[in-house]
């Protein structure tokens, strides 16, 4: 009897620290190059809100995820976000997820390229003395030019 009381007392005190759950792991690759992606932020939404980043091999891992349904969100700056919903976590085996991320492509409507020309002003702002722009006609006058 005394042993049972101690057991239940210890279970009550330390029982909150015991988390029964499963491992959720996976790999993340680029859809086009098939190369692993480093530094992808992986957010687990469920009873626990956990975050981790993928390693240099594109792998991520969550320990002690409670049983039930979870959602995973993946994000990396130059890639489109990926959301996987209703992943069922059970006690039977680890959950493994493979994710392919598409690069974010932004289409521009138009691009304008122009030139700004100041013919009499030198380009070097640091030159305070002898800052003069030569025109083609002036260059041909000097020694060593084509019309020498």
Short mmCIF file of N, CA, C and O in Angstrom, two decimals:
data_model
loop_
_atom_site.label_atom_id
_atom_site.label_comp_id
_atom_site.label_asym_id
_atom_site.label_seq_id
_atom_site.Cartn_x
_atom_site.Cartn_y
_atom_site.Cartn_z
N UNK A 1 0.83 -1.20 0.00
CA UNK A 1 0.00 0.00 0.00
C UNK A 1 0.86 1.25 0.00
O UNK A 1 0.56 2.19 -0.72
N UNK A 2 1.88 1.21 0.85
CA UNK A 2 2.76 2.38 0.94
C UNK A 2 3.51 2.58 -0.40
O UNK A 2 3.73 3.70 -0.84
N UNK A 3 3.87 1.47 -1.04
CA UNK A 3 4.56 1.54 -2.34
C UNK A 3 3.67 2.13 -3.41
O UNK A 3 4.12 2.86 -4.29
N UNK A 4 2.37 1.80 -3.38
CA UNK A 4 1.43 2.33 -4.36
C UNK A 4 1.26 3.83 -4.19
O UNK A 4 1.15 4.58 -5.17
N UNK A 5 1.22 4.28 -2.97
CA UNK A 5 1.07 5.72 -2.71
C UNK A 5 2.29 6.47 -3.24
O UNK A 5 2.16 7.52 -3.89
N UNK A 6 3.46 5.93 -2.99
CA UNK A 6 4.69 6.58 -3.48
C UNK A 6 4.71 6.58 -5.01
O UNK A 6 5.08 7.56 -5.65
N UNK A 7 4.29 5.47 -5.61
CA UNK A 7 4.25 5.38 -7.07
C UNK A 7 3.32 6.44 -7.66
O UNK A 7 3.68 7.15 -8.59
N UNK A 8 2.12 6.56 -7.13
CA UNK A 8 1.17 7.55 -7.65
C UNK A 8 1.63 8.97 -7.37
O UNK A 8 1.40 9.88 -8.17
N UNK A 9 2.29 9.19 -6.25
CA UNK A 9 2.83 10.50 -5.94
C UNK A 9 3.92 10.88 -6.93
O UNK A 9 3.95 12.01 -7.45
N UNK A 10 4.82 9.96 -7.22
CA UNK A 10 5.87 10.21 -8.21
C UNK A 10 5.29 10.39 -9.60
O UNK A 10 5.75 11.22 -10.38
N UNK A 11 4.29 9.59 -9.93
CA UNK A 11 3.63 9.73 -11.22
C UNK A 11 2.97 11.10 -11.35
O UNK A 11 3.04 11.73 -12.40
N UNK A 12 2.37 11.57 -10.30
CA UNK A 12 1.72 12.88 -10.32
C UNK A 12 2.76 14.00 -10.47
O UNK A 12 2.57 14.94 -11.23
N UNK A 13 3.89 13.90 -9.76
CA UNK A 13 4.90 14.95 -9.79
C UNK A 13 5.64 14.96 -11.12
O UNK A 13 5.84 16.00 -11.74
N UNK A 14 6.06 13.79 -11.58
CA UNK A 14 6.89 13.72 -12.78
C UNK A 14 6.12 13.34 -14.03
O UNK A 14 6.67 13.29 -15.11
N UNK A 15 4.85 13.09 -13.90
CA UNK A 15 4.04 12.67 -15.04
C UNK A 15 3.88 13.75 -16.09
O UNK A 15 3.72 13.46 -17.27
N UNK A 16 3.91 15.01 -15.70
CA UNK A 16 3.76 16.10 -16.66
C UNK A 16 4.96 16.21 -17.58
O UNK A 16 4.87 16.77 -18.66
N UNK A 17 6.10 15.69 -17.14
CA UNK A 17 7.30 15.79 -17.95
C UNK A 17 7.40 14.68 -18.98
O UNK A 17 8.21 14.75 -19.88
N UNK A 18 6.60 13.65 -18.84
CA UNK A 18 6.60 12.56 -19.79
C UNK A 18 5.72 12.95 -20.97
O UNK A 18 4.53 13.21 -20.81
N UNK A 19 6.30 13.00 -22.15
CA UNK A 19 5.54 13.31 -23.35
C UNK A 19 5.57 12.08 -24.23
O UNK A 19 6.63 11.62 -24.64
N UNK A 20 4.42 11.53 -24.46
CA UNK A 20 4.33 10.36 -25.32
C UNK A 20 3.97 10.87 -26.70
O UNK A 20 2.98 11.58 -26.88
N UNK A 21 4.80 10.54 -27.66
CA UNK A 21 4.55 11.02 -29.01
C UNK A 21 5.37 10.25 -30.02
O UNK A 21 5.94 9.19 -29.73
N UNK A 22 5.44 10.79 -31.19
CA UNK A 22 6.09 10.14 -32.30
C UNK A 22 7.06 11.11 -32.98
O UNK A 22 7.00 12.31 -32.76
N UNK A 23 7.91 10.57 -33.80
CA UNK A 23 8.89 11.37 -34.55
C UNK A 23 8.28 11.73 -35.90
O UNK A 23 7.70 10.88 -36.59
N UNK A 24 8.40 13.00 -36.27
CA UNK A 24 8.02 13.47 -37.60
C UNK A 24 9.30 13.98 -38.24
O UNK A 24 9.96 14.87 -37.69
N UNK A 25 9.66 13.39 -39.37
CA UNK A 25 10.91 13.77 -40.04
C UNK A 25 10.68 13.82 -41.53
O UNK A 25 9.64 13.38 -42.03
N UNK A 26 11.66 14.37 -42.24
CA UNK A 26 11.52 14.43 -43.68
C UNK A 26 12.69 15.09 -44.35
O UNK A 26 13.67 15.47 -43.71
N UNK A 27 12.57 15.21 -45.66
CA UNK A 27 13.61 15.85 -46.46
C UNK A 27 12.96 16.86 -47.40
O UNK A 27 11.81 16.72 -47.81
N UNK A 28 13.75 17.89 -47.73
CA UNK A 28 13.25 18.98 -48.56
C UNK A 28 14.24 19.18 -49.70
O UNK A 28 15.45 19.33 -49.47
N UNK A 29 13.72 19.17 -50.95
CA UNK A 29 14.59 19.35 -52.11
C UNK A 29 14.00 20.41 -53.03
O UNK A 29 12.82 20.73 -52.97
N UNK A 30 14.86 20.93 -53.91
CA UNK A 30 14.44 21.85 -54.96
C UNK A 30 13.78 21.03 -56.06
O UNK A 30 14.31 20.01 -56.48
N UNK A 31 12.62 21.47 -56.52
CA UNK A 31 11.87 20.71 -57.51
C UNK A 31 12.61 20.61 -58.84
O UNK A 31 12.53 19.60 -59.52
N UNK A 32 13.32 21.65 -59.24
CA UNK A 32 13.97 21.67 -60.54
C UNK A 32 15.34 21.01 -60.52
O UNK A 32 15.66 20.20 -61.38
N UNK A 33 16.17 21.35 -59.54
CA UNK A 33 17.54 20.83 -59.51
C UNK A 33 17.66 19.53 -58.74
O UNK A 33 18.70 18.88 -58.84
N UNK A 34 16.65 19.18 -57.95
CA UNK A 34 16.65 17.98 -57.11
C UNK A 34 17.74 18.01 -56.04
O UNK A 34 18.12 17.00 -55.50
N UNK A 35 18.23 19.20 -55.71
CA UNK A 35 19.26 19.37 -54.69
C UNK A 35 18.58 19.65 -53.35
O UNK A 35 17.53 20.28 -53.29
N UNK A 36 19.20 19.20 -52.22
CA UNK A 36 18.61 19.47 -50.90
C UNK A 36 18.64 20.96 -50.58
O UNK A 36 19.56 21.67 -50.99
N UNK A 37 17.64 21.42 -49.85
CA UNK A 37 17.54 22.83 -49.48
C UNK A 37 17.92 23.02 -48.02
O UNK A 37 17.37 22.36 -47.13
N UNK A 38 18.83 23.93 -47.78
CA UNK A 38 19.34 24.23 -46.44
C UNK A 38 18.62 25.44 -45.86
O UNK A 38 18.36 26.40 -46.57
N UNK A 39 18.27 25.39 -44.59
CA UNK A 39 17.71 26.54 -43.90
C UNK A 39 16.24 26.79 -44.12
O UNK A 39 15.74 27.88 -43.86
N UNK A 40 15.51 25.79 -44.59
CA UNK A 40 14.07 25.93 -44.77
C UNK A 40 13.41 25.92 -43.39
O UNK A 40 13.67 25.05 -42.57
N UNK A 41 12.57 26.91 -43.14
CA UNK A 41 11.85 26.99 -41.87
C UNK A 41 10.65 26.05 -41.94
O UNK A 41 9.80 26.17 -42.81
N UNK A 42 10.61 25.09 -41.00
CA UNK A 42 9.53 24.10 -40.94
C UNK A 42 8.73 24.39 -39.68
O UNK A 42 9.28 24.39 -38.59
N UNK A 43 7.44 24.66 -39.86
CA UNK A 43 6.56 24.99 -38.73
C UNK A 43 5.53 23.88 -38.58
O UNK A 43 4.81 23.56 -39.52
N UNK A 44 5.49 23.28 -37.40
CA UNK A 44 4.53 22.23 -37.08
C UNK A 44 3.37 22.86 -36.32
O UNK A 44 3.58 23.45 -35.26
N UNK A 45 2.18 22.74 -36.87
CA UNK A 45 0.98 23.29 -36.24
C UNK A 45 0.13 22.14 -35.74
O UNK A 45 -0.17 21.22 -36.48
N UNK A 46 -0.23 22.18 -34.51
CA UNK A 46 -1.06 21.14 -33.91
C UNK A 46 -1.25 21.48 -32.45
O UNK A 46 -1.42 22.65 -32.09
N UNK A 47 -1.20 20.46 -31.58
CA UNK A 47 -1.26 20.74 -30.14
C UNK A 47 -0.05 21.55 -29.71
O UNK A 47 -0.15 22.42 -28.86
N UNK A 48 1.09 21.23 -30.30
CA UNK A 48 2.31 21.99 -30.04
C UNK A 48 2.63 22.81 -31.28
O UNK A 48 2.48 22.34 -32.40
N UNK A 49 3.06 24.03 -31.09
CA UNK A 49 3.56 24.83 -32.21
C UNK A 49 5.07 24.81 -32.13
O UNK A 49 5.67 25.49 -31.31
N UNK A 50 5.68 24.02 -33.01
CA UNK A 50 7.13 23.86 -33.01
C UNK A 50 7.70 24.35 -34.32
O UNK A 50 7.03 24.32 -35.35
N UNK A 51 8.95 24.78 -34.28
CA UNK A 51 9.66 25.20 -35.48
C UNK A 51 11.06 24.63 -35.47
O UNK A 51 11.67 24.47 -34.42
N UNK A 52 11.54 24.34 -36.66
CA UNK A 52 12.92 23.92 -36.85
C UNK A 52 13.35 24.33 -38.24
O UNK A 52 12.54 24.79 -39.03
N UNK A 53 14.64 24.18 -38.52
CA UNK A 53 15.16 24.47 -39.86
C UNK A 53 15.81 23.22 -40.41
O UNK A 53 16.34 22.39 -39.67
N UNK A 54 15.80 23.10 -41.73
CA UNK A 54 16.43 21.95 -42.36
C UNK A 54 17.95 22.10 -42.31
O UNK A 54 18.49 23.20 -42.34
N UNK A 55 18.63 20.96 -42.23
CA UNK A 55 20.09 20.97 -42.16
C UNK A 55 20.68 21.04 -43.57
O UNK A 55 19.95 21.22 -44.56
N UNK A 56 22.00 20.89 -43.68
CA UNK A 56 22.67 21.03 -44.98
C UNK A 56 22.29 19.92 -45.94
O UNK A 56 22.48 20.06 -47.15
N UNK A 57 21.75 18.83 -45.44
CA UNK A 57 21.29 17.73 -46.30
C UNK A 57 19.80 17.87 -46.64
O UNK A 57 19.23 16.98 -47.28
N UNK A 58 19.16 18.93 -46.18
CA UNK A 58 17.75 19.15 -46.43
C UNK A 58 16.82 18.37 -45.52
O UNK A 58 15.63 18.30 -45.78
N UNK A 59 17.35 17.82 -44.45
CA UNK A 59 16.54 17.00 -43.53
C UNK A 59 16.07 17.82 -42.32
O UNK A 59 16.77 18.73 -41.88
N UNK A 60 14.89 17.46 -41.82
CA UNK A 60 14.37 18.07 -40.59
C UNK A 60 13.81 16.96 -39.72
O UNK A 60 13.54 15.85 -40.19
N UNK A 61 13.63 17.26 -38.42
CA UNK A 61 13.15 16.24 -37.48
C UNK A 61 12.49 16.91 -36.28
O UNK A 61 13.01 17.84 -35.72
N UNK A 62 11.30 16.39 -35.92
CA UNK A 62 10.61 16.79 -34.70
C UNK A 62 10.50 15.55 -33.81
O UNK A 62 10.11 14.48 -34.28
N UNK A 63 10.82 15.70 -32.55
CA UNK A 63 10.73 14.60 -31.58
C UNK A 63 9.47 14.78 -30.74
O UNK A 63 9.03 15.89 -30.49
N UNK A 64 8.92 13.69 -30.26
CA UNK A 64 7.80 13.66 -29.30
C UNK A 64 6.61 14.50 -29.75
O UNK A 64 6.08 15.32 -29.00
N UNK A 65 6.19 14.30 -30.98
CA UNK A 65 4.99 14.98 -31.49
C UNK A 65 3.77 14.21 -30.99
O UNK A 65 3.69 12.99 -31.15
N UNK A 66 2.82 14.89 -30.35
CA UNK A 66 1.62 14.20 -29.83
C UNK A 66 0.82 13.55 -30.95
O UNK A 66 0.81 14.02 -32.09
N UNK A 67 0.15 12.46 -30.62
CA UNK A 67 -0.67 11.75 -31.59
C UNK A 67 -1.85 12.61 -32.00
O UNK A 67 -2.39 13.37 -31.22
N UNK A 68 -2.25 12.45 -33.24
CA UNK A 68 -3.38 13.21 -33.76
C UNK A 68 -3.03 13.79 -35.12
O UNK A 68 -2.10 13.36 -35.79
N UNK A 69 -3.77 14.80 -35.51
CA UNK A 69 -3.55 15.44 -36.82
C UNK A 69 -2.70 16.70 -36.65
O UNK A 69 -2.91 17.47 -35.71
N UNK A 70 -1.76 16.86 -37.59
CA UNK A 70 -0.89 18.04 -37.58
C UNK A 70 -0.85 18.64 -38.97
O UNK A 70 -1.21 18.00 -39.96
N UNK A 71 -0.40 19.88 -39.05
CA UNK A 71 -0.14 20.55 -40.31
C UNK A 71 1.32 20.97 -40.32
O UNK A 71 1.86 21.39 -39.29
N UNK A 72 1.95 20.89 -41.48
CA UNK A 72 3.33 21.34 -41.63
C UNK A 72 3.36 22.46 -42.66
O UNK A 72 2.72 22.38 -43.71
N UNK A 73 4.12 23.51 -42.35
CA UNK A 73 4.30 24.63 -43.26
C UNK A 73 5.80 24.81 -43.50
O UNK A 73 6.59 24.80 -42.56
N UNK A 74 6.18 24.96 -44.77
CA UNK A 74 7.57 25.09 -45.17
C UNK A 74 7.76 26.43 -45.86
O UNK A 74 6.97 26.79 -46.74
N UNK A 75 8.81 27.15 -45.48
CA UNK A 75 9.06 28.44 -46.10
C UNK A 75 10.55 28.75 -46.22
O UNK A 75 11.33 28.47 -45.32
N UNK A 76 10.92 29.29 -47.36
CA UNK A 76 12.28 29.75 -47.63
C UNK A 76 12.16 30.92 -48.59
O UNK A 76 11.39 30.86 -49.54
N UNK A 77 12.94 31.97 -48.35
CA UNK A 77 12.81 33.24 -49.05
C UNK A 77 12.53 33.20 -50.53
O UNK A 77 11.58 33.78 -51.00
N UNK A 78 13.33 32.51 -51.32
CA UNK A 78 13.19 32.55 -52.77
C UNK A 78 12.38 31.39 -53.33
O UNK A 78 12.42 31.11 -54.51
N UNK A 79 11.63 30.73 -52.46
CA UNK A 79 10.81 29.60 -52.87
C UNK A 79 9.37 29.82 -52.44
O UNK A 79 9.09 30.52 -51.48
N UNK A 80 8.44 29.20 -53.19
CA UNK A 80 7.03 29.29 -52.85
C UNK A 80 6.78 28.46 -51.58
O UNK A 80 7.33 27.37 -51.43
N UNK A 81 5.93 28.99 -50.69
CA UNK A 81 5.61 28.28 -49.46
C UNK A 81 4.83 27.00 -49.77
O UNK A 81 4.04 26.95 -50.72
N UNK A 82 5.06 25.98 -48.96
CA UNK A 82 4.37 24.69 -49.12
C UNK A 82 3.67 24.38 -47.80
O UNK A 82 4.28 24.50 -46.73
N UNK A 83 2.40 24.01 -47.87
CA UNK A 83 1.63 23.61 -46.69
C UNK A 83 1.11 22.19 -46.90
O UNK A 83 0.54 21.89 -47.94
N UNK A 84 1.35 21.33 -45.92
CA UNK A 84 0.82 19.97 -45.94
C UNK A 84 -0.11 19.86 -44.73
O UNK A 84 0.32 20.05 -43.60
N UNK A 85 -1.37 19.55 -45.00
CA UNK A 85 -2.37 19.54 -43.95
C UNK A 85 -2.84 18.12 -43.64
O UNK A 85 -2.74 17.22 -44.47
N UNK A 86 -3.36 17.96 -42.44
CA UNK A 86 -3.99 16.71 -41.98
C UNK A 86 -3.06 15.51 -42.07
O UNK A 86 -3.43 14.46 -42.60
N UNK A 87 -1.87 15.64 -41.54
CA UNK A 87 -0.97 14.50 -41.43
C UNK A 87 -1.34 13.78 -40.14
O UNK A 87 -1.41 14.40 -39.08
N UNK A 88 -1.61 12.50 -40.23
CA UNK A 88 -2.06 11.74 -39.08
C UNK A 88 -0.86 11.09 -38.40
O UNK A 88 -0.16 10.28 -39.00
N UNK A 89 -0.63 11.43 -37.14
CA UNK A 89 0.48 10.89 -36.36
C UNK A 89 -0.08 9.80 -35.44
O UNK A 89 -0.97 10.06 -34.64
N UNK A 90 0.44 8.59 -35.60
CA UNK A 90 0.00 7.46 -34.79
C UNK A 90 1.19 6.86 -34.05
O UNK A 90 2.33 7.21 -34.32
N UNK A 91 0.90 5.94 -33.16
CA UNK A 91 1.96 5.32 -32.38
C UNK A 91 2.67 4.20 -33.13
O UNK A 91 3.67 3.70 -32.68
N UNK A 92 2.16 3.81 -34.28
CA UNK A 92 2.70 2.67 -35.01
C UNK A 92 4.08 2.88 -35.59
O UNK A 92 4.96 2.04 -35.46
N UNK A 93 4.31 4.00 -36.28
CA UNK A 93 5.60 4.23 -36.90
C UNK A 93 5.85 5.73 -37.08
O UNK A 93 4.93 6.55 -37.00
N UNK A 94 7.11 6.05 -37.35
CA UNK A 94 7.49 7.45 -37.57
C UNK A 94 6.83 7.98 -38.83
O UNK A 94 6.64 7.25 -39.80
N UNK A 95 6.53 9.27 -38.82
CA UNK A 95 5.96 9.93 -39.99
C UNK A 95 7.11 10.51 -40.80
O UNK A 95 7.93 11.26 -40.27
N UNK A 96 7.16 10.15 -42.08
CA UNK A 96 8.21 10.67 -42.95
C UNK A 96 7.57 11.43 -44.10
O UNK A 96 6.66 10.93 -44.76
N UNK A 97 8.07 12.65 -44.34
CA UNK A 97 7.50 13.54 -45.34
C UNK A 97 8.60 13.95 -46.31
O UNK A 97 9.71 14.29 -45.89
N UNK A 98 8.30 13.89 -47.60
CA UNK A 98 9.22 14.39 -48.62
C UNK A 98 8.56 15.60 -49.28
O UNK A 98 7.41 15.54 -49.71
N UNK A 99 9.33 16.69 -49.35
CA UNK A 99 8.77 17.94 -49.86
C UNK A 99 9.64 18.45 -51.01
O UNK A 99 10.87 18.45 -50.92
N UNK A 100 8.98 18.87 -52.09
CA UNK A 100 9.66 19.51 -53.20
C UNK A 100 9.18 20.96 -53.26
O UNK A 100 7.98 21.21 -53.31
N UNK A 101 10.12 21.89 -53.26
CA UNK A 101 9.76 23.31 -53.27
C UNK A 101 10.11 23.92 -54.63
O UNK A 101 11.18 23.66 -55.18
N UNK A 102 9.17 24.74 -55.14
CA UNK A 102 9.38 25.43 -56.41
C UNK A 102 10.03 26.78 -56.17
O UNK A 102 9.62 27.50 -55.25
N UNK A 103 11.00 27.14 -57.00
CA UNK A 103 11.56 28.50 -56.88
C UNK A 103 10.49 29.54 -57.20
O UNK A 103 9.62 29.32 -58.03
N UNK A 104 10.56 30.65 -56.50
CA UNK A 104 9.60 31.73 -56.71
C UNK A 104 10.02 32.51 -57.94
O UNK A 104 11.13 33.02 -58.02
N UNK A 105 9.16 32.57 -58.94
CA UNK A 105 9.45 33.28 -60.18
C UNK A 105 8.53 34.48 -60.26
O UNK A 105 7.31 34.36 -60.10
N UNK A 106 9.13 35.63 -60.49
CA UNK A 106 8.34 36.85 -60.61
C UNK A 106 8.45 37.36 -62.03
O UNK A 106 9.55 37.62 -62.52
N UNK A 107 7.31 37.48 -62.69
CA UNK A 107 7.30 37.96 -64.06
C UNK A 107 7.09 39.47 -64.05
O UNK A 107 6.22 39.98 -63.36
N UNK A 108 7.92 40.14 -64.85
CA UNK A 108 7.82 41.59 -64.97
C UNK A 108 7.03 41.94 -66.21
O UNK A 108 7.14 41.27 -67.24
N UNK A 109 6.25 43.01 -66.12
CA UNK A 109 5.48 43.45 -67.28
C UNK A 109 6.38 44.07 -68.33
O UNK A 109 6.25 43.83 -69.50
N UNK A 110 7.32 44.89 -67.88
CA UNK A 110 8.24 45.52 -68.82
C UNK A 110 9.50 45.95 -68.07
O UNK A 110 9.50 46.13 -66.86
N UNK A 111 10.55 46.10 -68.85
CA UNK A 111 11.82 46.57 -68.32
C UNK A 111 12.30 47.70 -69.21
O UNK A 111 12.32 47.58 -70.43
N UNK A 112 12.68 48.80 -68.60
CA UNK A 112 13.20 49.93 -69.35
C UNK A 112 14.66 50.12 -69.01
O UNK A 112 15.04 50.18 -67.85
N UNK A 113 15.47 50.20 -70.05
CA UNK A 113 16.89 50.44 -69.89
C UNK A 113 17.19 51.76 -70.58
O UNK A 113 16.87 51.95 -71.74
N UNK A 114 17.81 52.65 -69.86
CA UNK A 114 18.11 53.96 -70.43
C UNK A 114 19.53 54.37 -70.10
O UNK A 114 20.22 53.74 -69.31
N UNK A 115 19.94 55.46 -70.71
CA UNK A 115 21.27 55.99 -70.46
C UNK A 115 21.13 57.46 -70.10
O UNK A 115 20.31 58.18 -70.66
N UNK A 116 21.93 57.87 -69.17
CA UNK A 116 21.93 59.27 -68.75
C UNK A 116 23.25 59.86 -69.23
O UNK A 116 24.32 59.33 -68.92
N UNK A 117 23.17 60.91 -69.99
CA UNK A 117 24.37 61.45 -70.60
C UNK A 117 24.55 62.92 -70.22
O UNK A 117 23.70 63.74 -70.51
N UNK A 118 25.66 63.19 -69.58
CA UNK A 118 26.08 64.56 -69.29
C UNK A 118 27.42 64.76 -69.99
O UNK A 118 28.45 64.36 -69.49
N UNK A 119 27.40 65.35 -71.15
CA UNK A 119 28.60 65.39 -71.98
C UNK A 119 29.69 66.31 -71.45
O UNK A 119 30.86 66.07 -71.68
N UNK A 120 29.37 67.36 -70.72
CA UNK A 120 30.39 68.30 -70.27
C UNK A 120 30.86 68.09 -68.86
O UNK A 120 31.74 68.78 -68.38
N UNK A 121 30.29 67.14 -68.15
CA UNK A 121 30.62 66.95 -66.74
C UNK A 121 31.38 65.64 -66.59
O UNK A 121 31.00 64.61 -67.15
N UNK A 122 32.45 65.64 -65.82
CA UNK A 122 33.24 64.44 -65.59
C UNK A 122 32.50 63.44 -64.72
O UNK A 122 31.65 63.80 -63.91
N UNK A 123 32.83 62.18 -64.86
CA UNK A 123 32.17 61.12 -64.12
C UNK A 123 32.76 60.89 -62.73
O UNK A 123 32.11 60.35 -61.87
N UNK A 124 34.01 61.30 -62.53
CA UNK A 124 34.68 61.05 -61.26
C UNK A 124 34.46 62.23 -60.32
O UNK A 124 35.02 63.31 -60.52
N UNK A 125 33.66 62.06 -59.29
CA UNK A 125 33.37 63.13 -58.35
C UNK A 125 34.54 63.43 -57.44
O UNK A 125 34.63 64.49 -56.84
N UNK A 126 35.45 62.46 -57.28
CA UNK A 126 36.59 62.64 -56.40
C UNK A 126 37.68 63.50 -57.03
O UNK A 126 38.56 64.00 -56.34
N UNK A 127 37.66 63.65 -58.34
CA UNK A 127 38.68 64.46 -59.01
C UNK A 127 38.29 65.93 -58.91
O UNK A 127 37.35 66.39 -59.55
N UNK A 128 39.03 66.70 -58.10
CA UNK A 128 38.71 68.12 -57.92
C UNK A 128 39.49 69.00 -58.89
O UNK A 128 39.12 70.14 -59.12
N UNK A 129 40.56 68.47 -59.47
CA UNK A 129 41.38 69.21 -60.42
C UNK A 129 41.50 68.38 -61.69
O UNK A 129 41.58 67.17 -61.66
N UNK A 130 41.51 69.01 -62.83
CA UNK A 130 41.70 68.37 -64.13
C UNK A 130 40.62 67.34 -64.44
O UNK A 130 40.91 66.23 -64.87
N UNK A 131 39.42 67.69 -64.24
CA UNK A 131 38.32 66.82 -64.57
C UNK A 131 37.67 67.36 -65.83
O UNK A 131 36.87 68.27 -65.79
N UNK A 132 38.04 66.76 -66.99
CA UNK A 132 37.53 67.23 -68.27
C UNK A 132 37.18 66.03 -69.13
O UNK A 132 37.96 65.10 -69.25
N UNK A 133 36.01 66.04 -69.74
CA UNK A 133 35.58 64.97 -70.62
C UNK A 133 35.96 65.33 -72.04
O UNK A 133 35.66 66.42 -72.52
N UNK A 134 36.63 64.40 -72.69
CA UNK A 134 37.06 64.62 -74.07
C UNK A 134 36.02 64.08 -75.02
O UNK A 134 35.50 62.99 -74.85
N UNK A 135 35.75 64.84 -76.07
CA UNK A 135 34.86 64.40 -77.12
C UNK A 135 35.69 63.69 -78.19
O UNK A 135 36.91 63.81 -78.22
N UNK A 136 35.04 62.97 -79.08
CA UNK A 136 35.74 62.21 -80.12
C UNK A 136 36.60 63.13 -80.98
O UNK A 136 37.74 62.80 -81.31
N UNK A 137 36.09 64.30 -81.32
CA UNK A 137 36.85 65.22 -82.17
C UNK A 137 38.12 65.69 -81.48
O UNK A 137 39.17 65.85 -82.10
N UNK A 138 38.07 65.89 -80.18
CA UNK A 138 39.24 66.33 -79.43
C UNK A 138 40.27 65.21 -79.31
O UNK A 138 41.47 65.46 -79.33
N UNK A 139 39.81 63.99 -79.18
CA UNK A 139 40.74 62.86 -79.05
C UNK A 139 41.54 62.69 -80.33
O UNK A 139 42.74 62.38 -80.27
N UNK A 140 40.92 62.87 -81.47
CA UNK A 140 41.62 62.69 -82.73
C UNK A 140 42.71 63.73 -82.95
O UNK A 140 43.61 63.53 -83.77
N UNK A 141 42.70 64.85 -82.25
CA UNK A 141 43.69 65.89 -82.40
C UNK A 141 45.01 65.55 -81.70
O UNK A 141 46.07 66.03 -82.11
N UNK A 142 44.96 64.77 -80.68
CA UNK A 142 46.14 64.54 -79.83
C UNK A 142 47.07 63.48 -80.45
O UNK A 142 46.64 62.63 -81.22
N UNK A 143 48.36 63.54 -80.06
CA UNK A 143 49.36 62.62 -80.55
C UNK A 143 49.00 61.19 -80.10
O UNK A 143 48.55 60.96 -78.99
N UNK A 144 49.26 60.22 -80.98
CA UNK A 144 48.97 58.83 -80.67
C UNK A 144 47.58 58.43 -81.11
O UNK A 144 47.21 57.28 -80.93
N UNK A 145 46.79 59.32 -81.67
CA UNK A 145 45.46 58.96 -82.10
C UNK A 145 45.50 58.47 -83.55
O UNK A 145 46.55 58.44 -84.19
N UNK A 146 44.39 58.13 -84.11
CA UNK A 146 44.29 57.58 -85.45
C UNK A 146 44.76 58.56 -86.51
O UNK A 146 45.41 58.20 -87.48
N UNK A 147 44.46 59.84 -86.34
CA UNK A 147 44.82 60.85 -87.35
C UNK A 147 46.14 61.52 -87.02
O UNK A 147 46.36 62.68 -87.39
N UNK A 148 47.07 60.87 -86.40
CA UNK A 148 48.35 61.45 -85.98
C UNK A 148 49.23 61.74 -87.16
O UNK A 148 49.44 61.03 -88.05
#
